[in-house]
């Protein structure tokens, strides 16, 4: 495992998965004797496997974790820095039944470059079938190519720590006696692209003014009330004070932008079903 972040998980968080697997199963690695989940190569080094999801509790089966061969694993991680069309070409190769290891054996680098450029310029490239394989959809087709996904919480399939489920959030929203403004915060946040918003965006859209400080105060208070109702343990700052927003969202500082909050999926799903304009 490389010392790099992936899908919003730090390498430290990622590195805990191997000891966790060992502790849980007593075995050194999952997927023993299973073929590569991408190309189907049966001769996969036993220790080679991949996770899309490093949230706890860790999961050691698809769609969270997959057995992969070395070339597929390396290409998957290198897709962010690959030449235009290169990752797509590799996917087409695998989908034509090629093993990961055969990618560089079957075509020279200039041939692969030329095909990648064709793909990048929008031309349809079809590769001859190497082995019959089951039709898609294939899981690797839903992987993002956005390099921000390496660090951003929106890329995590699950929040780092488990959150209350949709039904629990729905009940808490009912019991909290939400004001129109409370509901607006929740709905605007849930419907933001990638469930992600700054306090400035929330202030503009839920309060109609450019006042991130007040939004932070009011939305934070609402999160605090919901945290008590749900009896959830919030994240703590270094000084031990609670981060009330941590019930509803995971935050991060993107380079060159304001602090962003990504609403957790269960809260967002519950918030999307809030009735518009329903007063407390
Ligand atoms: Zn493979």
mmCIF file of N, CA, C and O and ligand atoms in Angstrom, residues 36-41 68-73 90 94 98-101, ligand 1:
data_model
loop_
_atom_site.group_PDB
_atom_site.id
_atom_site.type_symbol
_atom_site.label_atom_id
_atom_site.label_comp_id
_atom_site.label_asym_id
_atom_site.label_seq_id
_atom_site.Cartn_x
_atom_site.Cartn_y
_atom_site.Cartn_z
ATOM 1 N N UNK A 36 -8.340 -11.997 -10.314
ATOM 2 C CA UNK A 36 -8.440 -10.532 -10.327
ATOM 3 C C UNK A 36 -9.881 -10.128 -10.630
ATOM 4 O O UNK A 36 -10.481 -10.625 -11.583
ATOM 5 N N UNK A 37 -10.434 -9.228 -9.816
ATOM 6 C CA UNK A 37 -11.831 -8.809 -9.979
ATOM 7 C C UNK A 37 -12.011 -7.838 -11.132
ATOM 8 O O UNK A 37 -13.118 -7.423 -11.441
ATOM 9 N N UNK A 38 -10.891 -7.488 -11.781
ATOM 10 C CA UNK A 38 -11.015 -6.604 -12.927
ATOM 11 C C UNK A 38 -10.811 -7.386 -14.224
ATOM 12 O O UNK A 38 -11.692 -7.435 -15.062
ATOM 13 N N UNK A 39 -9.654 -8.041 -14.371
ATOM 14 C CA UNK A 39 -9.359 -8.708 -15.641
ATOM 15 C C UNK A 39 -9.615 -10.210 -15.596
ATOM 16 O O UNK A 39 -9.615 -10.863 -16.637
ATOM 17 N N UNK A 40 -9.812 -10.770 -14.407
ATOM 18 C CA UNK A 40 -10.092 -12.199 -14.299
ATOM 19 C C UNK A 40 -8.847 -13.072 -14.292
ATOM 20 O O UNK A 40 -8.956 -14.306 -14.270
ATOM 21 N N UNK A 41 -7.658 -12.484 -14.318
ATOM 22 C CA UNK A 41 -6.422 -13.266 -14.292
ATOM 23 C C UNK A 41 -6.396 -14.145 -13.033
ATOM 24 O O UNK A 41 -6.448 -13.632 -11.916
ATOM 25 N N UNK A 68 -7.242 -7.883 -6.774
ATOM 26 C CA UNK A 68 -6.769 -7.374 -8.066
ATOM 27 C C UNK A 68 -5.399 -7.948 -8.369
ATOM 28 O O UNK A 68 -4.651 -8.291 -7.447
ATOM 29 N N UNK A 69 -5.065 -8.046 -9.665
ATOM 30 C CA UNK A 69 -3.695 -8.389 -10.035
ATOM 31 C C UNK A 69 -2.877 -7.102 -9.976
ATOM 32 O O UNK A 69 -3.440 -6.007 -9.898
ATOM 33 N N UNK A 70 -1.576 -7.242 -10.029
ATOM 34 C CA UNK A 70 -0.697 -6.070 -9.889
ATOM 35 C C UNK A 70 -0.923 -5.020 -10.989
ATOM 36 O O UNK A 70 -1.081 -3.839 -10.682
ATOM 37 N N UNK A 71 -0.945 -5.426 -12.274
ATOM 38 C CA UNK A 71 -1.123 -4.387 -13.311
ATOM 39 C C UNK A 71 -2.461 -3.649 -13.181
ATOM 40 O O UNK A 71 -2.503 -2.427 -13.319
ATOM 41 N N UNK A 72 -3.558 -4.374 -12.893
ATOM 42 C CA UNK A 72 -4.853 -3.694 -12.750
ATOM 43 C C UNK A 72 -4.815 -2.734 -11.564
ATOM 44 O O UNK A 72 -5.309 -1.611 -11.640
ATOM 45 N N UNK A 73 -4.213 -3.196 -10.471
ATOM 46 C CA UNK A 73 -4.148 -2.369 -9.273
ATOM 47 C C UNK A 73 -3.352 -1.092 -9.532
ATOM 48 O O UNK A 73 -3.775 0.019 -9.177
ATOM 49 N N UNK A 90 -7.147 1.051 -21.220
ATOM 50 C CA UNK A 90 -6.919 -0.103 -20.353
ATOM 51 C C UNK A 90 -8.242 -0.798 -20.007
ATOM 52 O O UNK A 90 -8.346 -2.021 -20.045
ATOM 53 N N UNK A 94 -9.359 -4.684 -20.870
ATOM 54 C CA UNK A 94 -9.849 -5.637 -19.869
ATOM 55 C C UNK A 94 -11.244 -6.141 -20.256
ATOM 56 O O UNK A 94 -11.563 -7.322 -20.133
ATOM 57 N N UNK A 98 -8.859 -9.104 -22.021
ATOM 58 C CA UNK A 98 -7.409 -9.130 -21.821
ATOM 59 C C UNK A 98 -7.057 -9.093 -20.339
ATOM 60 O O UNK A 98 -7.738 -8.450 -19.554
ATOM 61 N N UNK A 99 -6.006 -9.816 -19.963
ATOM 62 C CA UNK A 99 -5.502 -9.714 -18.600
ATOM 63 C C UNK A 99 -4.704 -8.418 -18.470
ATOM 64 O O UNK A 99 -4.124 -7.929 -19.451
ATOM 65 N N UNK A 100 -4.632 -7.908 -17.254
ATOM 66 C CA UNK A 100 -3.859 -6.690 -17.006
ATOM 67 C C UNK A 100 -2.436 -6.804 -17.508
ATOM 68 O O UNK A 100 -1.893 -5.887 -18.131
ATOM 69 N N UNK A 101 -1.827 -7.986 -17.269
ATOM 70 C CA UNK A 101 -0.418 -8.181 -17.656
ATOM 71 C C UNK A 101 -0.236 -8.197 -19.175
ATOM 72 O O UNK A 101 0.859 -7.970 -19.681
HETATM 73 ZN ZN1 LIG B 1 -6.228 -7.750 -13.304
#
